[in-house]
């Protein structure tokens, strides 16, 4: 053997050991238990020093938030929050502050519910959070505050099974069961019409919102896992005021080949030069969360059922975790489905490298595709609304904070105004 220069030798062994550590990491991830913990990161949270039952510690007014438990049809208990909008709070402050407050056994016996029901214009945003932490983690509470400042806008948010105070362990069918149960609860027990309900999801929550929207537009769809436990009662196909997705991605395997933890540590990207190993590892991904396929099925179902549909795909250009190009890929899959038959209008605006072309919205990229509704109202369901899908790439906000920013609140507001 040729004697290697000691420095080269050192470099060789450092590289070899890095490769070895990476191989151990990937092999460990093939284990479903480790994979679920790595994907959902539900055990990583600040619950140890934050009291979720004291929403005032997150900046909310006394009793503005009602924590309550929600049962799923397969026997789990979810920990949820109802957040009152500031306008309703200001109008009923005395009544609200005098209520007993604290966690409720049954939300429909609380003042929060009463105010939701009393207001004929009340709207609900159902918030689906991303992985890791609990419903009050990080920027999530700022999202609720921003939503609460919209008029008549109540927010519902639950921790998925295994997250925060919710029972059970997370999995794709489990999280979909939980989120369908929450939405079903809003539509039935709270008797909130879908036309005054927006589904809002961020990161992993975009995949959740996509699955929920598909279930309610097409209850017999084959695109959801068979092991999802659905509510006993099946509702007719529903049309939500809007579905707003922030930092979405076409599917989990597609995301993992580019995902970087905190924008730094790559997961499957190092396998890109080895497509065969990459393909092998991808096959072991238990929960694949095929968002683009489910949203495509949603668009197809909306066409089939003549349901109005409004879908906003937003992404920050400076998102370090999920590249905005993945959000654009989701949009492109939907655009393709919209272009299949039917008369549609397309918009595409893109800021050029030299920055002279102005983009009316999104600051960076704005694209939209919508049905040309002939004959106006009554032609289509949901008060004459056709199908509308848009993409907005905003400049700032990163991966998490972007949900609290005005472009998201505007997307929610436009969705409610579109009905
Ligand atoms: C909610 O459910 C949890 C877990 O099952 C339980 O510990 C808690 O006491 C329940 N809270 C209320 C208010 O019923
Ligand atoms: C909650 O209260 C409402 C109204 O009092 C009642 O109809 C409903 O069955 C209760 N739900 C549960 C889970 O106890």
PDB file of N, CA and C in Angstrom, residues 355-404:
ATOM      1  N   UNK A 355     -35.517  42.454 -11.566  1.00  0.00           N
ATOM      2  CA  UNK A 355     -36.507  43.039 -10.668  1.00  0.00           C
ATOM      3  C   UNK A 355     -37.321  44.165 -11.256  1.00  0.00           C
ATOM      4  N   UNK A 356     -37.422  44.246 -12.597  1.00  0.00           N
ATOM      5  CA  UNK A 356     -38.202  45.346 -13.143  1.00  0.00           C
ATOM      6  C   UNK A 356     -39.675  45.001 -13.298  1.00  0.00           C
ATOM      7  N   UNK A 357     -39.971  43.722 -13.528  1.00  0.00           N
ATOM      8  CA  UNK A 357     -41.379  43.352 -13.725  1.00  0.00           C
ATOM      9  C   UNK A 357     -42.081  43.310 -12.392  1.00  0.00           C
ATOM     10  N   UNK A 358     -43.110  44.091 -12.257  1.00  0.00           N
ATOM     11  CA  UNK A 358     -43.850  44.132 -10.992  1.00  0.00           C
ATOM     12  C   UNK A 358     -44.809  42.948 -10.934  1.00  0.00           C
ATOM     13  N   UNK A 359     -44.975  42.414  -9.737  1.00  0.00           N
ATOM     14  CA  UNK A 359     -45.940  41.348  -9.515  1.00  0.00           C
ATOM     15  C   UNK A 359     -47.024  41.958  -8.642  1.00  0.00           C
ATOM     16  N   UNK A 360     -48.291  41.830  -9.077  1.00  0.00           N
ATOM     17  CA  UNK A 360     -49.337  42.542  -8.348  1.00  0.00           C
ATOM     18  C   UNK A 360     -49.485  42.001  -6.930  1.00  0.00           C
ATOM     19  N   UNK A 361     -49.284  40.696  -6.772  1.00  0.00           N
ATOM     20  CA  UNK A 361     -49.426  40.111  -5.449  1.00  0.00           C
ATOM     21  C   UNK A 361     -48.336  39.106  -5.224  1.00  0.00           C
ATOM     22  N   UNK A 362     -47.958  38.903  -3.957  1.00  0.00           N
ATOM     23  CA  UNK A 362     -46.982  37.877  -3.670  1.00  0.00           C
ATOM     24  C   UNK A 362     -45.564  38.397  -3.777  1.00  0.00           C
ATOM     25  N   UNK A 363     -45.386  39.575  -4.370  1.00  0.00           N
ATOM     26  CA  UNK A 363     -44.082  40.231  -4.472  1.00  0.00           C
ATOM     27  C   UNK A 363     -43.084  39.484  -5.348  1.00  0.00           C
ATOM     28  N   UNK A 364     -43.221  38.160  -5.448  1.00  0.00           N
ATOM     29  CA  UNK A 364     -42.208  37.408  -6.182  1.00  0.00           C
ATOM     30  C   UNK A 364     -42.819  36.610  -7.334  1.00  0.00           C
ATOM     31  N   UNK A 365     -43.804  35.779  -7.018  1.00  0.00           N
ATOM     32  CA  UNK A 365     -44.515  35.048  -8.063  1.00  0.00           C
ATOM     33  C   UNK A 365     -45.992  35.074  -7.730  1.00  0.00           C
ATOM     34  N   UNK A 366     -46.814  35.313  -8.726  1.00  0.00           N
ATOM     35  CA  UNK A 366     -48.256  35.144  -8.535  1.00  0.00           C
ATOM     36  C   UNK A 366     -48.819  34.392  -9.735  1.00  0.00           C
ATOM     37  N   UNK A 367     -49.502  33.301  -9.487  1.00  0.00           N
ATOM     38  CA  UNK A 367     -50.126  32.532 -10.565  1.00  0.00           C
ATOM     39  C   UNK A 367     -51.536  32.159 -10.120  1.00  0.00           C
ATOM     40  N   UNK A 368     -52.432  32.114 -11.050  1.00  0.00           N
ATOM     41  CA  UNK A 368     -53.800  31.703 -10.704  1.00  0.00           C
ATOM     42  C   UNK A 368     -54.422  31.028 -11.904  1.00  0.00           C
ATOM     43  N   UNK A 369     -55.355  30.146 -11.624  1.00  0.00           N
ATOM     44  CA  UNK A 369     -56.124  29.514 -12.687  1.00  0.00           C
ATOM     45  C   UNK A 369     -57.543  29.383 -12.168  1.00  0.00           C
ATOM     46  N   UNK A 370     -58.507  29.814 -12.992  1.00  0.00           N
ATOM     47  CA  UNK A 370     -59.890  29.751 -12.520  1.00  0.00           C
ATOM     48  C   UNK A 370     -60.847  29.429 -13.659  1.00  0.00           C
ATOM     49  N   UNK A 371     -61.971  28.845 -13.274  1.00  0.00           N
ATOM     50  CA  UNK A 371     -63.018  28.543 -14.252  1.00  0.00           C
ATOM     51  C   UNK A 371     -63.601  29.835 -14.762  1.00  0.00           C
ATOM     52  N   UNK A 372     -63.851  29.853 -16.039  1.00  0.00           N
ATOM     53  CA  UNK A 372     -64.611  30.971 -16.572  1.00  0.00           C
ATOM     54  C   UNK A 372     -66.072  30.558 -16.398  1.00  0.00           C
ATOM     55  N   UNK A 373     -66.733  31.190 -15.431  1.00  0.00           N
ATOM     56  CA  UNK A 373     -68.119  30.803 -15.151  1.00  0.00           C
ATOM     57  C   UNK A 373     -69.033  31.502 -16.146  1.00  0.00           C
ATOM     58  N   UNK A 374     -69.653  30.702 -17.018  1.00  0.00           N
ATOM     59  CA  UNK A 374     -70.557  31.285 -18.013  1.00  0.00           C
ATOM     60  C   UNK A 374     -71.954  31.350 -17.410  1.00  0.00           C
ATOM     61  N   UNK A 375     -72.643  32.427 -17.667  1.00  0.00           N
ATOM     62  CA  UNK A 375     -74.025  32.520 -17.210  1.00  0.00           C
ATOM     63  C   UNK A 375     -74.162  33.005 -15.785  1.00  0.00           C
ATOM     64  N   UNK A 376     -73.039  33.302 -15.118  1.00  0.00           N
ATOM     65  CA  UNK A 376     -73.083  33.904 -13.779  1.00  0.00           C
ATOM     66  C   UNK A 376     -73.645  32.989 -12.714  1.00  0.00           C
ATOM     67  N   UNK A 377     -74.244  33.583 -11.701  1.00  0.00           N
ATOM     68  CA  UNK A 377     -74.732  32.858 -10.529  1.00  0.00           C
ATOM     69  C   UNK A 377     -75.705  31.745 -10.921  1.00  0.00           C
ATOM     70  N   UNK A 378     -75.830  30.789 -10.048  1.00  0.00           N
ATOM     71  CA  UNK A 378     -76.742  29.651 -10.188  1.00  0.00           C
ATOM     72  C   UNK A 378     -76.275  28.625 -11.205  1.00  0.00           C
ATOM     73  N   UNK A 379     -75.328  29.012 -12.054  1.00  0.00           N
ATOM     74  CA  UNK A 379     -74.772  28.054 -13.009  1.00  0.00           C
ATOM     75  C   UNK A 379     -74.012  26.976 -12.238  1.00  0.00           C
ATOM     76  N   UNK A 380     -73.252  27.419 -11.244  1.00  0.00           N
ATOM     77  CA  UNK A 380     -72.446  26.496 -10.455  1.00  0.00           C
ATOM     78  C   UNK A 380     -73.000  26.457  -9.034  1.00  0.00           C
ATOM     79  N   UNK A 381     -72.500  25.509  -8.254  1.00  0.00           N
ATOM     80  CA  UNK A 381     -72.929  25.439  -6.858  1.00  0.00           C
ATOM     81  C   UNK A 381     -72.327  26.584  -6.069  1.00  0.00           C
ATOM     82  N   UNK A 382     -72.576  26.611  -4.770  1.00  0.00           N
ATOM     83  CA  UNK A 382     -71.986  27.582  -3.855  1.00  0.00           C
ATOM     84  C   UNK A 382     -72.115  29.020  -4.345  1.00  0.00           C
ATOM     85  N   UNK A 383     -73.332  29.387  -4.707  1.00  0.00           N
ATOM     86  CA  UNK A 383     -73.603  30.779  -5.045  1.00  0.00           C
ATOM     87  C   UNK A 383     -72.857  31.287  -6.258  1.00  0.00           C
ATOM     88  N   UNK A 384     -72.729  30.442  -7.274  1.00  0.00           N
ATOM     89  CA  UNK A 384     -72.130  30.903  -8.518  1.00  0.00           C
ATOM     90  C   UNK A 384     -70.609  30.895  -8.518  1.00  0.00           C
ATOM     91  N   UNK A 385     -69.980  30.324  -7.470  1.00  0.00           N
ATOM     92  CA  UNK A 385     -68.522  30.266  -7.463  1.00  0.00           C
ATOM     93  C   UNK A 385     -68.058  29.112  -8.327  1.00  0.00           C
ATOM     94  N   UNK A 386     -67.056  29.347  -9.121  1.00  0.00           N
ATOM     95  CA  UNK A 386     -66.440  28.241  -9.849  1.00  0.00           C
ATOM     96  C   UNK A 386     -65.260  27.725  -9.050  1.00  0.00           C
ATOM     97  N   UNK A 387     -64.280  27.171  -9.757  1.00  0.00           N
ATOM     98  CA  UNK A 387     -63.065  26.699  -9.092  1.00  0.00           C
ATOM     99  C   UNK A 387     -61.964  27.722  -9.311  1.00  0.00           C
ATOM    100  N   UNK A 388     -61.202  27.980  -8.255  1.00  0.00           N
ATOM    101  CA  UNK A 388     -60.152  28.996  -8.311  1.00  0.00           C
ATOM    102  C   UNK A 388     -58.958  28.490  -7.511  1.00  0.00           C
ATOM    103  N   UNK A 389     -57.792  28.458  -8.148  1.00  0.00           N
ATOM    104  CA  UNK A 389     -56.573  28.018  -7.456  1.00  0.00           C
ATOM    105  C   UNK A 389     -55.509  29.076  -7.692  1.00  0.00           C
ATOM    106  N   UNK A 390     -54.838  29.505  -6.633  1.00  0.00           N
ATOM    107  CA  UNK A 390     -53.801  30.530  -6.807  1.00  0.00           C
ATOM    108  C   UNK A 390     -52.521  30.153  -6.077  1.00  0.00           C
ATOM    109  N   UNK A 391     -51.422  30.723  -6.552  1.00  0.00           N
ATOM    110  CA  UNK A 391     -50.108  30.542  -5.930  1.00  0.00           C
ATOM    111  C   UNK A 391     -49.549  31.923  -5.638  1.00  0.00           C
ATOM    112  N   UNK A 392     -49.083  32.101  -4.429  1.00  0.00           N
ATOM    113  CA  UNK A 392     -48.503  33.395  -4.075  1.00  0.00           C
ATOM    114  C   UNK A 392     -47.180  33.130  -3.358  1.00  0.00           C
ATOM    115  N   UNK A 393     -46.078  33.554  -3.972  1.00  0.00           N
ATOM    116  CA  UNK A 393     -44.778  33.404  -3.311  1.00  0.00           C
ATOM    117  C   UNK A 393     -44.432  34.774  -2.747  1.00  0.00           C
ATOM    118  N   UNK A 394     -44.457  34.867  -1.432  1.00  0.00           N
ATOM    119  CA  UNK A 394     -44.153  36.147  -0.797  1.00  0.00           C
ATOM    120  C   UNK A 394     -42.658  36.200  -0.493  1.00  0.00           C
ATOM    121  N   UNK A 395     -42.166  37.389  -0.213  1.00  0.00           N
ATOM    122  CA  UNK A 395     -40.716  37.488  -0.090  1.00  0.00           C
ATOM    123  C   UNK A 395     -40.212  37.064   1.285  1.00  0.00           C
ATOM    124  N   UNK A 396     -40.955  37.392   2.327  1.00  0.00           N
ATOM    125  CA  UNK A 396     -40.442  37.178   3.687  1.00  0.00           C
ATOM    126  C   UNK A 396     -41.366  36.271   4.512  1.00  0.00           C
ATOM    127  N   UNK A 397     -40.841  35.830   5.637  1.00  0.00           N
ATOM    128  CA  UNK A 397     -41.665  35.076   6.572  1.00  0.00           C
ATOM    129  C   UNK A 397     -41.084  33.729   6.953  1.00  0.00           C
ATOM    130  N   UNK A 398     -40.101  33.263   6.170  1.00  0.00           N
ATOM    131  CA  UNK A 398     -39.470  31.989   6.497  1.00  0.00           C
ATOM    132  C   UNK A 398     -40.469  30.846   6.473  1.00  0.00           C
ATOM    133  N   UNK A 399     -40.230  29.843   7.309  1.00  0.00           N
ATOM    134  CA  UNK A 399     -41.080  28.660   7.282  1.00  0.00           C
ATOM    135  C   UNK A 399     -42.273  28.776   8.228  1.00  0.00           C
ATOM    136  N   UNK A 400     -42.052  29.364   9.406  1.00  0.00           N
ATOM    137  CA  UNK A 400     -43.093  29.377  10.435  1.00  0.00           C
ATOM    138  C   UNK A 400     -43.787  30.722  10.593  1.00  0.00           C
ATOM    139  N   UNK A 401     -42.986  31.776  10.665  1.00  0.00           N
ATOM    140  CA  UNK A 401     -43.562  33.066  10.999  1.00  0.00           C
ATOM    141  C   UNK A 401     -44.508  33.573   9.919  1.00  0.00           C
ATOM    142  N   UNK A 402     -44.292  33.142   8.691  1.00  0.00           N
ATOM    143  CA  UNK A 402     -45.087  33.610   7.553  1.00  0.00           C
ATOM    144  C   UNK A 402     -46.595  33.479   7.794  1.00  0.00           C
ATOM    145  N   UNK A 403     -47.008  32.473   8.576  1.00  0.00           N
ATOM    146  CA  UNK A 403     -48.450  32.279   8.820  1.00  0.00           C
ATOM    147  C   UNK A 403     -49.066  33.461   9.559  1.00  0.00           C
ATOM    148  N   UNK A 404     -48.236  34.197  10.292  1.00  0.00           N
ATOM    149  CA  UNK A 404     -48.764  35.322  11.072  1.00  0.00           C
ATOM    150  C   UNK A 404     -48.803  36.604  10.242  1.00  0.00           C
TER     151      UNK A 404
END
